[in-house]
CSV table of C-alpha atoms in Angstrom, one decimal:
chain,number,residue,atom,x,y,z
A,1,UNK,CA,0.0,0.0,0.0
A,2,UNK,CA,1.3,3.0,-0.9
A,3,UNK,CA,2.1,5.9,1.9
A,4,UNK,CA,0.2,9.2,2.0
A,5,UNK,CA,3.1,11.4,1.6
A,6,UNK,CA,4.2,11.1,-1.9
A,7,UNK,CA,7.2,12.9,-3.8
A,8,UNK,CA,6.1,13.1,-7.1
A,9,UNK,CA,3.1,15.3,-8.7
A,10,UNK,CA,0.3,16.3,-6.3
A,11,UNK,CA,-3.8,17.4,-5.7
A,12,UNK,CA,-4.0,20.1,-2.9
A,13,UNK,CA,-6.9,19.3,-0.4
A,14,UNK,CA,-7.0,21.7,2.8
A,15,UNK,CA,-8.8,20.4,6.3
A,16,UNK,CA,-10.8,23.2,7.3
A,17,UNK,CA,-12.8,24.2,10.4
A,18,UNK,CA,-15.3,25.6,11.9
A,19,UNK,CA,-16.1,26.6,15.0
A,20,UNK,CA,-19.0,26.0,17.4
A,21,UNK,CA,-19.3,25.8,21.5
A,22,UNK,CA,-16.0,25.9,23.2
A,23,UNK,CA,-13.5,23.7,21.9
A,24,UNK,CA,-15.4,21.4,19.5
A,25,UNK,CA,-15.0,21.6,15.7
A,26,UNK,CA,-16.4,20.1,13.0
A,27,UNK,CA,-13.8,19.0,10.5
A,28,UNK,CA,-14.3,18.5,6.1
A,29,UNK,CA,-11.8,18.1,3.7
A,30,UNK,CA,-12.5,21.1,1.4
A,31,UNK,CA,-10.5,20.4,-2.6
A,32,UNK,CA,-8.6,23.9,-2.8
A,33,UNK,CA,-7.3,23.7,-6.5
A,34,UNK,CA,-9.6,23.9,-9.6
A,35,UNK,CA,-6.9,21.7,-12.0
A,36,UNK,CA,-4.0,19.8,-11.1
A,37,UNK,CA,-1.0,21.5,-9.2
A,38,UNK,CA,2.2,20.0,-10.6
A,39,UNK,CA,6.2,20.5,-9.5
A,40,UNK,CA,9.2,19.3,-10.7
A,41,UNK,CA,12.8,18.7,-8.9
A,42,UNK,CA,15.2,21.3,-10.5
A,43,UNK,CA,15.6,24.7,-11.5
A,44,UNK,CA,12.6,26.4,-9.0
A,45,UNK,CA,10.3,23.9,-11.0
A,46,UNK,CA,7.5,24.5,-7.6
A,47,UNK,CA,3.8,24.3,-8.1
A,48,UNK,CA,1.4,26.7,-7.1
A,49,UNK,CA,-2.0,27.0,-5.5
A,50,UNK,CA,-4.2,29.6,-3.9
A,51,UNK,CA,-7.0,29.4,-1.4
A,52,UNK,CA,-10.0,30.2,-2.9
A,53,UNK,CA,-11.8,31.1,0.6
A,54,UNK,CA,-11.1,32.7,3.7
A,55,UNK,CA,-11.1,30.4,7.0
A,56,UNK,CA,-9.0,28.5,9.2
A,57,UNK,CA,-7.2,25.4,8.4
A,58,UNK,CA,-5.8,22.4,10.7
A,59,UNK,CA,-3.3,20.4,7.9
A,60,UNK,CA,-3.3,20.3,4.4
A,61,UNK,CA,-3.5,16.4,2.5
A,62,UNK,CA,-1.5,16.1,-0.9
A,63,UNK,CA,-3.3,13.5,-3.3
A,64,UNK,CA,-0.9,11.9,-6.2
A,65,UNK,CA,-2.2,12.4,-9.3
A,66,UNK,CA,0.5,11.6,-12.0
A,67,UNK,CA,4.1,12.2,-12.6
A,68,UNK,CA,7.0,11.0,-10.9
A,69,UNK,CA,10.8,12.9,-9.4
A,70,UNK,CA,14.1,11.5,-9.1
A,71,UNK,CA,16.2,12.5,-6.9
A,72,UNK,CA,19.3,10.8,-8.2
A,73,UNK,CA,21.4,9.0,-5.7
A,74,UNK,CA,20.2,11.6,-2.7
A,75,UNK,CA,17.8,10.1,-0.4
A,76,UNK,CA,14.8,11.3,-0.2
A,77,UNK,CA,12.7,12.5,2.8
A,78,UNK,CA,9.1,13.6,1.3
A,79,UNK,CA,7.7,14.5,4.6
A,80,UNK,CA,10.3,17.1,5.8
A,81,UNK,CA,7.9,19.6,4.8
A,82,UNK,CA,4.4,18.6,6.3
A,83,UNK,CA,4.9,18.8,9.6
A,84,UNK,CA,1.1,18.5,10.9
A,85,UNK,CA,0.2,20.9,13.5
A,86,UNK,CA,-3.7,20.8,15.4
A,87,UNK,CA,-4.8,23.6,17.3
A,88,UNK,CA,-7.7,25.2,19.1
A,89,UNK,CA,-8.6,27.9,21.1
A,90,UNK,CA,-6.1,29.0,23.8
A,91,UNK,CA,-7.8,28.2,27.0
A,92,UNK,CA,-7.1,25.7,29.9
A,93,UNK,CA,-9.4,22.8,28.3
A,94,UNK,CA,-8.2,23.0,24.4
A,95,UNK,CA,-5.3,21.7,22.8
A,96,UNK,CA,-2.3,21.9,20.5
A,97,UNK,CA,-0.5,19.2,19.1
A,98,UNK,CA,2.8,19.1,17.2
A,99,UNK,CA,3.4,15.9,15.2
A,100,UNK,CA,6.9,14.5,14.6
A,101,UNK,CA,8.7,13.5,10.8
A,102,UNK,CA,7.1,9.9,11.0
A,103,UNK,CA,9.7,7.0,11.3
A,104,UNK,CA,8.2,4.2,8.5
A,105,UNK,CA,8.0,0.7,8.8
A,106,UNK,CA,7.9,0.4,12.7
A,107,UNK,CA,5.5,1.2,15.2
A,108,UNK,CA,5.4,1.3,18.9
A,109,UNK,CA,3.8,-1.5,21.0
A,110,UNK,CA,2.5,-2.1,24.2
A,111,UNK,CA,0.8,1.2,24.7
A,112,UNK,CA,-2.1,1.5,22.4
A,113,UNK,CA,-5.3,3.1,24.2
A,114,UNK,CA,-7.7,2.6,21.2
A,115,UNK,CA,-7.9,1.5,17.9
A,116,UNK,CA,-9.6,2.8,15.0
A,117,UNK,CA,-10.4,2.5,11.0
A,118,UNK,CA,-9.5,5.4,9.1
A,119,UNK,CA,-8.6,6.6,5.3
A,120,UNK,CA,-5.3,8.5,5.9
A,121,UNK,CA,-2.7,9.4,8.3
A,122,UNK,CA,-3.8,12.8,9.2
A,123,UNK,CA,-7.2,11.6,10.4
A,124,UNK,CA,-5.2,9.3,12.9
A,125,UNK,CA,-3.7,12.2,13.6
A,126,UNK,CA,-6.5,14.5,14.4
A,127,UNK,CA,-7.7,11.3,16.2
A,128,UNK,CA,-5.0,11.5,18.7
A,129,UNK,CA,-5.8,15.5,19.0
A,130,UNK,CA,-9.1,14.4,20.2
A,131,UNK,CA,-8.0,12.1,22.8
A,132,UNK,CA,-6.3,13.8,25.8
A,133,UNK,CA,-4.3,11.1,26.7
A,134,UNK,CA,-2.7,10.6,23.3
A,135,UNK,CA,0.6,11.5,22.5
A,136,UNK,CA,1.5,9.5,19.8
A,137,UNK,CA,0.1,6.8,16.9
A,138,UNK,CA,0.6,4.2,15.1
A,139,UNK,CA,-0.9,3.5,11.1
A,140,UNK,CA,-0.5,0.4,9.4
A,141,UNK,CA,-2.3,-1.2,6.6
A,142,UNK,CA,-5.4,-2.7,7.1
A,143,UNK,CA,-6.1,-6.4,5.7
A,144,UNK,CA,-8.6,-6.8,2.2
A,145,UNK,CA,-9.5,-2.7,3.4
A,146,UNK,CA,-8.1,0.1,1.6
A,147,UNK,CA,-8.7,2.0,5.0
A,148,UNK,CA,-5.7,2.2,7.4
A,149,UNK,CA,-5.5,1.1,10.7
A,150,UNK,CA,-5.1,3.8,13.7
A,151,UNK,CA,-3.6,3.0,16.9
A,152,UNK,CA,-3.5,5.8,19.6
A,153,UNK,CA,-0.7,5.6,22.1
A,154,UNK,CA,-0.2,7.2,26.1
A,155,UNK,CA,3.2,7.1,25.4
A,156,UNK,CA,6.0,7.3,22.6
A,157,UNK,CA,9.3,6.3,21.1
A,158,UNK,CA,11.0,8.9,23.3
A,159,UNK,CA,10.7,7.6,26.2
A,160,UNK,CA,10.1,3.8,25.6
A,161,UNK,CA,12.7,3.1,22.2
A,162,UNK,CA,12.4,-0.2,23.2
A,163,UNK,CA,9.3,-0.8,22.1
A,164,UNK,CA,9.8,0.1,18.9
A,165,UNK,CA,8.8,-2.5,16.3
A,166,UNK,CA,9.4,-3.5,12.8
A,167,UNK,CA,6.3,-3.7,11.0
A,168,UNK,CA,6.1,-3.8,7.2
A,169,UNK,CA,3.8,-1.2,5.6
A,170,UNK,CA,3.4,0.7,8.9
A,171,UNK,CA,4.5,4.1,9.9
A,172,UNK,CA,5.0,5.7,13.4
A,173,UNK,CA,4.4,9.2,14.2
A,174,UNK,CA,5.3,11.0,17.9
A,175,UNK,CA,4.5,14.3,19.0
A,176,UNK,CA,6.3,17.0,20.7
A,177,UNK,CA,5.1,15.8,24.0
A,178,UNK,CA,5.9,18.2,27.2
A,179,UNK,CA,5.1,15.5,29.4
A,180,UNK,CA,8.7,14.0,28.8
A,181,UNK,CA,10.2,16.0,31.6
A,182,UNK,CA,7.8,14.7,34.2
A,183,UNK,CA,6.3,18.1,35.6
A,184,UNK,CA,3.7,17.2,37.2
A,185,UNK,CA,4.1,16.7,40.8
A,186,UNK,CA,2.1,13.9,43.8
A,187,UNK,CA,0.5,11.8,41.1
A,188,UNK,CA,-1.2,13.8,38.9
A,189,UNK,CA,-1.4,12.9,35.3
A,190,UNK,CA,0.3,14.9,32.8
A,191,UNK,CA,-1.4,15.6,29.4
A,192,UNK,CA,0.5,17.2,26.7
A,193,UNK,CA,-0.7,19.9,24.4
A,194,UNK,CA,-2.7,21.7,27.1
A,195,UNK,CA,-2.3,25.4,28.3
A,196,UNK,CA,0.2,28.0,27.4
A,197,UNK,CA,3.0,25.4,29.4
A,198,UNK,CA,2.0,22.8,26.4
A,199,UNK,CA,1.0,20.4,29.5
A,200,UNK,CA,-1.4,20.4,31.9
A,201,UNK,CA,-1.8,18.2,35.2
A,202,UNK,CA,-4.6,16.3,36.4
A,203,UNK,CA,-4.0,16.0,40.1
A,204,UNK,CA,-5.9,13.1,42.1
A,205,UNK,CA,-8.8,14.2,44.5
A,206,UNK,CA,-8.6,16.5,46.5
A,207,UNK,CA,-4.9,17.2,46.0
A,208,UNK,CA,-3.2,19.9,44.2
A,209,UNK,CA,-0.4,18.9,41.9
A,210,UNK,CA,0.9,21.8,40.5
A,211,UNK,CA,3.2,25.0,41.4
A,212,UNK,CA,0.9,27.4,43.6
A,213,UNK,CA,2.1,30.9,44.0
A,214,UNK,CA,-0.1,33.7,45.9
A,215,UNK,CA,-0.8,36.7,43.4
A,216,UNK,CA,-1.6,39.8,45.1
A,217,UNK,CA,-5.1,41.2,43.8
A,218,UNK,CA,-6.0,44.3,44.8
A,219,UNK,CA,-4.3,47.6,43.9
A,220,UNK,CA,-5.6,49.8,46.8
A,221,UNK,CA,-6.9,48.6,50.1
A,222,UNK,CA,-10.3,46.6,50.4
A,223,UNK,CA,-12.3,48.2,53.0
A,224,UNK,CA,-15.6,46.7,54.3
A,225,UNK,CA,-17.7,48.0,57.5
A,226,UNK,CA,-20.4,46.4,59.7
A,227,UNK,CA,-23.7,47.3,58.6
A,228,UNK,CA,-26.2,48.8,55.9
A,229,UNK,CA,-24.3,46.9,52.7
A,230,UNK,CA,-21.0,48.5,53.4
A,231,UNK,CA,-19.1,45.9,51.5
A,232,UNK,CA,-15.5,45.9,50.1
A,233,UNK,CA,-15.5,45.2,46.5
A,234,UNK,CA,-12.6,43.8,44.5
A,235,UNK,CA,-12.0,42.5,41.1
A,236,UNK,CA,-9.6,39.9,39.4
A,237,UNK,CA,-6.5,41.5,37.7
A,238,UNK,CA,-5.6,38.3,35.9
A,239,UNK,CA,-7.4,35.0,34.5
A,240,UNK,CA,-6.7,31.8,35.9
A,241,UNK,CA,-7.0,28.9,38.5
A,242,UNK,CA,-7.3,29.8,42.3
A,243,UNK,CA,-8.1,27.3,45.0
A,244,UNK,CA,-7.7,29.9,47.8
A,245,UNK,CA,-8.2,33.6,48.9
A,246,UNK,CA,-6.2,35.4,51.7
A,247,UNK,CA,-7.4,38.4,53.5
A,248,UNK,CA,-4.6,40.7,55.2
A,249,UNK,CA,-5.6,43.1,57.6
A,250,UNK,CA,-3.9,46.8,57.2
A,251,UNK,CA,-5.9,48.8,59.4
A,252,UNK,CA,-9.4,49.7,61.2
A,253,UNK,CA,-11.8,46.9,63.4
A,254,UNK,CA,-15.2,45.8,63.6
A,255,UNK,CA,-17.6,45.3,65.7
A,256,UNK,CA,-20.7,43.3,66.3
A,257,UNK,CA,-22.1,44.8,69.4
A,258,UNK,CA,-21.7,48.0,72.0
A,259,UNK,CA,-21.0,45.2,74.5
A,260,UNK,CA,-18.3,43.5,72.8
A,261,UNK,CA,-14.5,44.8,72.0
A,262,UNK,CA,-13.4,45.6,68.6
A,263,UNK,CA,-12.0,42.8,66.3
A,264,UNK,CA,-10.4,42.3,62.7
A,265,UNK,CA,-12.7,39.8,61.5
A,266,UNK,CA,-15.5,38.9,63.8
A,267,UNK,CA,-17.0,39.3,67.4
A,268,UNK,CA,-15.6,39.2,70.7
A,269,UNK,CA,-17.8,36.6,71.8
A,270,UNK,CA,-16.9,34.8,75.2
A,271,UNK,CA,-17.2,31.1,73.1
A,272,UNK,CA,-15.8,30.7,69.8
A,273,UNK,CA,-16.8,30.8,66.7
A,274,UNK,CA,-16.1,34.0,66.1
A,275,UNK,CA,-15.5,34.5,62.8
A,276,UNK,CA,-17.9,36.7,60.5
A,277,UNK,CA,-15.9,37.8,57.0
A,278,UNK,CA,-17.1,36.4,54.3
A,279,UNK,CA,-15.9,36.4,50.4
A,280,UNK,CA,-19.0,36.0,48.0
A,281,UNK,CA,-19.5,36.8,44.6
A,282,UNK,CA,-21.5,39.5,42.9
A,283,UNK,CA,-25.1,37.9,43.6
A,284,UNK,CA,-23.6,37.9,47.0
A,285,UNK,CA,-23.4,34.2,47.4
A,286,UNK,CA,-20.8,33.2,49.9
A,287,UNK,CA,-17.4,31.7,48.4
A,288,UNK,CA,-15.5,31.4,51.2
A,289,UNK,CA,-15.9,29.9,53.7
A,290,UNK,CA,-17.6,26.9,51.9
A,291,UNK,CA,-21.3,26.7,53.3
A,292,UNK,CA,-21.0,23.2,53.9
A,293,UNK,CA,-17.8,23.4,56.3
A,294,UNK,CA,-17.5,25.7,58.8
A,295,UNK,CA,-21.2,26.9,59.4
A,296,UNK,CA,-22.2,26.8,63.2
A,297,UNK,CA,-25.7,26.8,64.7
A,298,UNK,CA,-26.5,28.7,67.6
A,299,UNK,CA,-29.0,28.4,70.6
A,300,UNK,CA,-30.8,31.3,72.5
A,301,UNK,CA,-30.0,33.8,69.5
A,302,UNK,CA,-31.9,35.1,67.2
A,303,UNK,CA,-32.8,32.7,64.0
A,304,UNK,CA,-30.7,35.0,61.6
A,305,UNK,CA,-27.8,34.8,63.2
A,306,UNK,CA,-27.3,30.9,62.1
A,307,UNK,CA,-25.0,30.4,59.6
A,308,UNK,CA,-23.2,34.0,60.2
A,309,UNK,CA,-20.1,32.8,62.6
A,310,UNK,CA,-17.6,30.5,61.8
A,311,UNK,CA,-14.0,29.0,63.1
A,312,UNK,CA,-10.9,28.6,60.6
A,313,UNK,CA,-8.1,26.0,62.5
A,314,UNK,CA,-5.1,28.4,62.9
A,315,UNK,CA,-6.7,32.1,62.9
A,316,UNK,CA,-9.1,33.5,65.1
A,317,UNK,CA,-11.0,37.0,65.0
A,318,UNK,CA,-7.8,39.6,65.3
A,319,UNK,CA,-5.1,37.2,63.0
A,320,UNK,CA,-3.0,39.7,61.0
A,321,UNK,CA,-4.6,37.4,58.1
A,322,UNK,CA,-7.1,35.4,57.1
A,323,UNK,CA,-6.8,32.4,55.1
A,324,UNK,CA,-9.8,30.3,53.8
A,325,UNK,CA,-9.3,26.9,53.2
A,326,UNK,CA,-8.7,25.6,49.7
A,327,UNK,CA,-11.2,24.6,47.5
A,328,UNK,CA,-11.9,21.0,46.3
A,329,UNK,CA,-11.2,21.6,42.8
A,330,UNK,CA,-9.4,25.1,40.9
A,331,UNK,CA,-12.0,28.0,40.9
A,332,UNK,CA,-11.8,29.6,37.2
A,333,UNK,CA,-11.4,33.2,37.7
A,334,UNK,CA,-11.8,35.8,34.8
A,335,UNK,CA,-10.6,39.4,35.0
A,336,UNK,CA,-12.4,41.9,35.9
A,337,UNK,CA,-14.5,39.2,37.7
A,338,UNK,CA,-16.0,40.9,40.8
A,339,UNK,CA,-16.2,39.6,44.1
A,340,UNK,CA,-17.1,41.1,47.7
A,341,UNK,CA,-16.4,40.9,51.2
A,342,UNK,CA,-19.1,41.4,53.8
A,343,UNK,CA,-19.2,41.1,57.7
A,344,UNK,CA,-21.9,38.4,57.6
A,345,UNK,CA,-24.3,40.2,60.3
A,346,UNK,CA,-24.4,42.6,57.1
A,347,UNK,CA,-24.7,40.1,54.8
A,348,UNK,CA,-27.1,38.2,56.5
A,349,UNK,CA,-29.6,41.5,58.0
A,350,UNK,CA,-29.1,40.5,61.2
A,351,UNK,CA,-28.9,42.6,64.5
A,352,UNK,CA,-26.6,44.6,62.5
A,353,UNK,CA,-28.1,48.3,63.8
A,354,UNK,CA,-25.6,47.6,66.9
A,355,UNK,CA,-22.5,47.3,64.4
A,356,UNK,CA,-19.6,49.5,64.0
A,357,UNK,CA,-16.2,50.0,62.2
A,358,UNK,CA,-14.5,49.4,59.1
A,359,UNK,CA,-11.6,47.2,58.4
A,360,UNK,CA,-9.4,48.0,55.6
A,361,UNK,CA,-7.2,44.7,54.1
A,362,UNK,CA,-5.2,43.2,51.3
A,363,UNK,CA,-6.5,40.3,48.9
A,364,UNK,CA,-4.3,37.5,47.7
A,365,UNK,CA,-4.9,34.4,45.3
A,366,UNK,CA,-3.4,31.2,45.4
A,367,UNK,CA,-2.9,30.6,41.8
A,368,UNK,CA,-1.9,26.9,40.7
């Protein structure tokens, strides 16, 4: 069977596509030329063809039609120039995928995820695109079919040479896969081809596998007070993944009550908890701290005021700062994404006509 990638005369077909929600597309093989496109092997003897329609294309497929070149007694690699590349939009969930010069006649066993039936090598290809987990294939001829067969590998030559085999009338192609290094830290599977890294890791439950670094937020103090909506308002400088906020306190106090003392972030009641900051978004729905973690029910007070107070292991009501805990999975955070921070008797409409203060602070993001 002959291979896809031919050196003599050639047919110009273009993959082209379109895009609908998020990162799915629709690929067709759109026929670009009008009559045959034909080059020779000396003297600047190239062919030429123009697209006929604006769009977006993923790789372009070269059909023989007739003709032949010699290339004397050099040897000839016809592939050095279609290098296939598949992209899609540049966010956290899409993908980009370099494929290697294929290395004929051999292909990689022992790590094939999934096999499928398809006409050419570049629909393998986009195969593998599709498949997170993919980061190389193999294609070999298919018995009595004139399709090809399509074997989607975890891994690749790079790393596992010695399972390279030789395999008449089969090809092997590798990507340039990120995940060689091993960056991704406490088990987490790596995926090549993801984010602006080229990798992205999945991290088991409940665990965070990647770098986290705090990112300051706010470019002037965050100031909130104690009653009649007197939130602090701030919004998200840069997009991204946080799993935790930090509240710093730089000046001012509230207060729940004439009879109490003056705090940073709650009440000084005589039995914890004590806390009363909360971080919601901009339909004032609270972020942190989770609702179904910290939450304490009272007795002998009135029915508002469940739900308001909270404790936080390591910090109490005047703690230079406050850190929440960390979600169970990376928040997605847009900028210019607002959110709030309220003293919950505020939030919540409760007994709050006793309140006082205003407490000024600093917000941080743990970004992974």
């Amino acid at each position: 069977m002959e291979q896809d990638y031919s050196p003599t005369g050639f047919v110009f077909e273009t993959w082209t596509v379109s895009m609908p929600v998020e990162c799915c597309r629709i690929f067709k093989w759109i026929k670009i030329n009008q009559s045959p496109v034909c080059f020779g092997a000396r003297n600047d003897s190239f062919g030429v063809f123009k697209i006929p329609a604006t769009g977006q294309v993923i790789t372009f497929k070269l059909v023989y039609c007739s003709g032949y070149t010699n290339c004397a007694d050099v040897r000839c690699v016809p592939n050095t120039k279609w290098v296939v590349v598949f992209s899609v939009h540049d966010n956290d969930n899409c993908r980009q995928l370099d494929f290697d010069l294929p290395i004929f006649g051999k292909i990689l066993a022992k790590h094939v995820i999934r096999t499928i039936e398809v006409p050419d090598v570049p629909l393998c290809q986009l195969n593998c695109f599709l498949e997170a987990d993919c980061v190389s294939v193999n294609v070999r001829a298919a018995n009595h079919s004139r399709e090809k067969i399509c074997e989607l590998n975890n891994k690749d030559a790079n790393g596992h040479p010695e399972d390279l085999m030789v395999i008449h009338q089969s090809s092997y192609h590798g990507t340039k896969n990120a995940c060689s290094s091993n960056p991704c830290r406490n088990g987490a599977m790596c995926q090549t081809g993801f984010t602006k890294k080229g990798y992205r890791c999945l991290c088991p439950a409940g665990s965070f596998c990647t770098k986290a670094r705090w990112i300051k937020i706010n470019t002037s103090p965050v100031c909130f007070g104690a009653r009649h909506n007197s939130y602090g308002v701030f919004k998200i400088l840069s997009t991204g993944h946080v799993i935790s906020f930090k509240l710093v306190h730089l000046s001012g106090y509230v207060v729940c009550s004439e009879r109490f003392a003056r705090s940073k972030w709650g009440c000084k009641f005589r039995y914890p908890p004590k806390l009363a900051v909360f971080v919601t978004d901009h339909r004032q729905q609270p972020i942190f701290p989770p609702n179904n973690t910290v939450f304490h029910r009272f007795n002998g007070v009135p029915q508002c005021a469940n739900g308001i107070y909270y404790s936080l292991p390591g910090y109490n009501e005047d703690s230079r700062e406050l850190k929440f805990n960390n979600f169970s999975s990376p928040k997605t955070v847009t900028e210019g994404q607002e959110f709030q921070i309220w003293y919950g008797e505020d939030l919540k409409d409760c007994t709050e006509d006793d309140n006082d203060g205003q407490s000024c602070v600093d917000i941080h993001g743990l970004y992974v």
